[in-house]
Rosetta silent file (secondary structure, phi, psi, omega in degrees, C-alpha in Angstrom):
SEQUENCE: MSREAAADLRESLADALTERREFFRTAGEFRADGSYVVSRKAADSAGNAKVFDSFDALVRLYDRLPDRFDADEVGRTGITGSRRHMLIRHFAEHPAFDCRIRRRNPLSGEKTDGDRSAEAVTEAGE
SCORE:     score description
SCORE:     0.000 S_00000001
   1 L     0.000  115.133  156.133   -0.233    0.304   -0.139 S_00000001
   2 L   -40.375  152.917  179.819    1.297    3.178   -0.926 S_00000001
   3 H   -73.658  -34.954  162.430    1.995    6.093    1.884 S_00000001
   4 H   -47.372  -44.891 -179.811   -0.772    8.136    0.166 S_00000001
   5 H   -74.666  -45.383  171.396   -3.368    5.273   -0.087 S_00000001
   6 H   -67.385  -19.501  167.271   -2.661    4.636    3.558 S_00000001
   7 H   -79.205  -16.427  178.849   -3.041    8.209    4.794 S_00000001
   8 H   -90.462   -1.026 -178.425   -6.244    8.436    3.019 S_00000001
   9 H   -93.879  -37.196 -175.260   -7.509    5.028    4.520 S_00000001
  10 H   -56.590  -46.255 -148.313   -6.377    6.541    8.200 S_00000001
  11 H   -80.471  -46.799  176.904   -8.422   10.242    7.391 S_00000001
  12 H   -45.576  -51.673  169.820  -11.340    7.507    6.229 S_00000001
  13 H   -57.849  -43.567 -166.481  -11.281    5.403    9.326 S_00000001
  14 H   -62.759  -56.195 -160.494  -10.826    8.485   11.884 S_00000001
  15 H   -41.811  -38.763 -165.473  -14.029   10.221    9.777 S_00000001
  16 H   -74.015  -20.487 -172.540  -15.945    6.499   10.465 S_00000001
  17 H   -90.840  -35.423 -151.379  -14.916    6.348   13.943 S_00000001
  18 L   -90.756  163.862  167.185  -15.715   10.106   14.873 S_00000001
  19 E  -175.961  115.133 -178.508  -19.434   11.268   14.814 S_00000001
  20 E  -109.873  119.076 -157.648  -21.177   14.630   16.186 S_00000001
  21 E  -135.484  113.489  165.801  -25.039   14.107   16.464 S_00000001
  22 E   -77.180  143.094  158.366  -26.774   18.033   17.618 S_00000001
  23 L  -116.437 -162.074  179.143  -29.859   17.896   19.789 S_00000001
  24 L   -77.770  -98.297  171.837  -32.036   20.993   20.829 S_00000001
  25 L  -110.488   43.971  156.266  -29.647   22.036   23.104 S_00000001
  26 L  -148.476 -171.141 -143.457  -26.608   19.497   23.555 S_00000001
  27 E  -158.434  121.028 -175.744  -24.903   17.710   21.288 S_00000001
  28 E  -130.611  162.353 -144.044  -22.800   14.312   21.997 S_00000001
  29 E  -161.885  122.840  170.376  -19.761   13.284   19.677 S_00000001
  30 E   -75.744  135.445  151.182  -18.088    9.613   19.442 S_00000001
  31 L  -105.002  151.471  179.392  -13.960   10.488   19.302 S_00000001
  32 L   -48.975  -38.111 -170.132  -11.694    8.180   17.324 S_00000001
  33 L   -96.179   49.572  165.688  -10.042    7.302   20.719 S_00000001
  34 L    71.525  -35.601 -175.039  -13.455    5.559   22.107 S_00000001
  35 L   -84.223  171.400 -140.992  -14.806    8.631   24.303 S_00000001
  36 E  -138.574  143.257 -174.796  -17.821   10.186   23.951 S_00000001
  37 E  -103.779  135.080  127.333  -18.370   14.167   24.504 S_00000001
  38 E  -107.225  105.306  166.552  -21.338   15.928   25.878 S_00000001
  39 E  -110.746  174.744  179.559  -21.677   19.284   25.212 S_00000001
  40 L   -71.544  114.784  174.379  -24.151   22.425   25.222 S_00000001
  41 L   -32.942  149.568 -170.167  -24.696   22.715   21.488 S_00000001
  42 L    38.189    4.136  172.370  -22.733   25.500   19.452 S_00000001
  43 L   -92.363  154.492  177.628  -20.490   26.113   22.723 S_00000001
  44 L  -113.012    8.187  173.222  -16.903   25.821   22.268 S_00000001
  45 L  -105.774  129.878 -147.615  -15.256   26.158   25.991 S_00000001
  46 H   -82.017  -10.826  174.449  -14.368   23.089   27.648 S_00000001
  47 H   -77.793   -5.025 -172.672  -16.655   24.232   30.968 S_00000001
  48 H  -113.417    4.308 -174.644  -19.645   23.459   28.481 S_00000001
  49 L  -123.600  164.819  157.834  -18.378   19.599   27.659 S_00000001
  50 L  -117.538  120.284  175.446  -18.162   16.267   29.624 S_00000001
  51 E   -94.861   94.901  130.077  -15.577   13.750   28.730 S_00000001
  52 L   -37.270  148.127  147.317  -16.342   10.088   28.819 S_00000001
  53 L   -84.228    6.792  156.623  -14.287    7.345   28.348 S_00000001
  54 L   169.310  152.536 -174.840  -16.792    5.934   26.284 S_00000001
  55 H   -45.505  -30.389 -170.594  -20.646    6.130   25.587 S_00000001
  56 H   -83.675    0.391  160.410  -21.041    2.744   27.636 S_00000001
  57 H   -79.123  -22.360  173.319  -19.747    5.123   30.796 S_00000001
  58 H   -71.731  -33.892 -172.441  -22.529    7.520   30.094 S_00000001
  59 H   -62.285  -55.386  168.576  -24.737    4.646   30.229 S_00000001
  60 H   -54.855  -65.526  166.372  -23.415    3.365   33.382 S_00000001
  61 H   -41.366  -57.714  166.608  -24.087    6.794   34.965 S_00000001
  62 H   -52.186  -50.289  160.324  -27.581    6.889   33.987 S_00000001
  63 H   -42.205  -21.393 -177.442  -27.968    3.567   35.116 S_00000001
  64 H   -84.139  -47.621 -150.493  -26.807    4.525   38.585 S_00000001
  65 L   -74.880  141.789 -151.157  -29.028    7.292   38.810 S_00000001
  66 L   -80.376 -169.353 -159.965  -32.489    6.705   40.540 S_00000001
  67 L   -87.776   18.323  179.943  -36.100    6.761   38.403 S_00000001
  68 E  -152.298  122.871 -166.320  -36.407   10.690   39.315 S_00000001
  69 E  -144.164  136.719  157.552  -33.207   12.871   39.434 S_00000001
  70 L   -95.652  170.139  178.649  -31.816   16.569   39.771 S_00000001
  71 H   -54.576  -18.479  169.971  -28.450   18.047   39.490 S_00000001
  72 H   -60.785  -42.741 -177.228  -28.005   17.011   42.800 S_00000001
  73 H   -97.262  -25.297  132.495  -27.626   13.334   42.105 S_00000001
  74 H   -23.622  -45.523  156.949  -25.899   14.003   39.073 S_00000001
  75 H   -39.881  -44.599 -145.196  -23.508   15.696   41.494 S_00000001
  76 H   -78.577  -45.797 -178.288  -23.226   12.923   43.386 S_00000001
  77 L   -54.277  -14.818  178.672  -21.268   11.036   40.505 S_00000001
  78 L   104.826    8.362  165.761  -18.169   13.842   40.812 S_00000001
  79 L   -95.472  149.733 -165.137  -19.782   16.118   38.342 S_00000001
  80 L   -91.793  149.511  154.451  -19.618   19.689   38.591 S_00000001
  81 L    58.665 -138.556 -173.896  -21.500   23.135   37.786 S_00000001
  82 L   -98.936   15.597  150.063  -23.811   23.295   35.092 S_00000001
  83 H   -52.606  -19.435 -175.188  -22.552   20.005   33.404 S_00000001
  84 H   -62.195  -42.337 -147.572  -25.226   18.573   35.891 S_00000001
  85 H   -86.674  -43.781  175.841  -27.880   20.543   34.025 S_00000001
  86 H   -59.884  -26.270  179.945  -26.451   19.471   30.616 S_00000001
  87 H   -87.615  -11.633  169.521  -26.385   16.133   31.299 S_00000001
  88 H   -57.863  -26.772 -171.190  -29.876   16.125   32.597 S_00000001
  89 H   -91.652  -60.971  171.842  -30.892   17.440   28.990 S_00000001
  90 H   -47.292  -34.495 -177.042  -28.837   15.021   26.920 S_00000001
  91 H   -50.574  -59.248 -176.315  -30.470   12.094   28.789 S_00000001
  92 H   -59.308  -21.882 -177.696  -33.794   13.664   27.849 S_00000001
  93 H  -120.079    1.465  177.761  -32.801   14.260   24.589 S_00000001
  94 L   -94.388  104.095  165.081  -30.728   11.505   23.072 S_00000001
  95 L     5.481  -51.615 -162.642  -32.541    8.695   21.614 S_00000001
  96 L   -82.216  -10.335 -168.885  -30.729    6.075   23.673 S_00000001
  97 L  -109.676  128.697  176.322  -31.884    7.033   27.224 S_00000001
  98 L   -74.439   63.170  175.575  -35.848    6.550   27.994 S_00000001
  99 E  -129.483  149.418  167.291  -35.783   10.109   30.061 S_00000001
 100 E  -140.949  154.396 -168.400  -37.630   13.083   29.920 S_00000001
 101 E   -67.255  121.809  171.237  -37.225   16.529   31.681 S_00000001
 102 E   -92.636  -12.050  166.443  -39.869   16.021   34.553 S_00000001
 103 E  -149.301  137.283 -176.168  -39.540   19.884   35.795 S_00000001
 104 E  -116.006   42.720 -150.136  -37.633   22.456   34.586 S_00000001
 105 L  -172.855   55.917   44.150  -37.587   24.844   37.600 S_00000001
 106 L   -97.917  133.340  165.291  -35.571   23.111   39.716 S_00000001
 107 E   -28.103  142.827 -177.291  -34.309   20.914   36.554 S_00000001
 108 E  -170.680  145.540  174.585  -34.851   17.412   37.108 S_00000001
 109 E  -117.420  179.183 -166.228  -35.219   14.351   34.611 S_00000001
 110 E  -163.785  120.063 -178.260  -37.645   11.202   35.033 S_00000001
 111 E   -42.601  162.093  151.504  -36.579    7.592   34.070 S_00000001
 112 L  -110.776  -13.780 -174.600  -39.792    6.655   31.174 S_00000001
 113 L    72.466   23.441 -167.964  -39.496    3.135   30.974 S_00000001
 114 L    75.305   16.504  177.917  -39.395    3.051   27.311 S_00000001
 115 L  -129.770  102.850 -167.574  -42.267    5.593   26.582 S_00000001
 116 L   -99.187   37.236 -166.749  -40.835    8.420   24.454 S_00000001
 117 L   -62.637  160.801 -177.039  -44.317    9.751   23.588 S_00000001
 118 H   -48.748  -37.249  173.198  -44.504   13.252   21.776 S_00000001
 119 H   -64.595  -23.631 -176.604  -45.065   15.055   25.152 S_00000001
 120 H   -82.657  -50.134 -163.130  -41.932   13.767   26.496 S_00000001
 121 H   -57.726  -53.979 -171.860  -40.212   14.445   23.234 S_00000001
 122 H   -70.104  -43.426  167.484  -41.532   18.055   23.260 S_00000001
 123 H   -66.645  -15.036 -177.211  -40.661   18.888   26.686 S_00000001
 124 H   -91.180  -15.629  168.582  -37.331   17.681   26.532 S_00000001
 125 H  -100.427   11.294 -176.212  -36.706   20.020   23.515 S_00000001
 126 L   -68.659    0.000    0.000  -38.015   23.140   25.141 S_00000001
């Protein structure tokens, strides 16, 4: 394989392994190193993002949360500041999580047991 072909292959692989998906207020990004980043949509500072070792690590965090949770419960896992609220919104917006926004003030989420009704999706997108 030529050096040029190898470089093209490497670039193609990197593109295939990375993916950024934007939701209403948050975004999720799979990185080539296997990590998963939750960020505020259109934000570019580190204070608006939380990096997980993998998407599975984010799933494990979600699984450890009670059926109804707020920023304090998310904070008990070591996540601080506004990233706690960002994760609640991401859980509600990402289709991999059966979750909706329960209340906006104070912000809290609720696991929905697979019921992603139009109402839950609308509330999550507000």
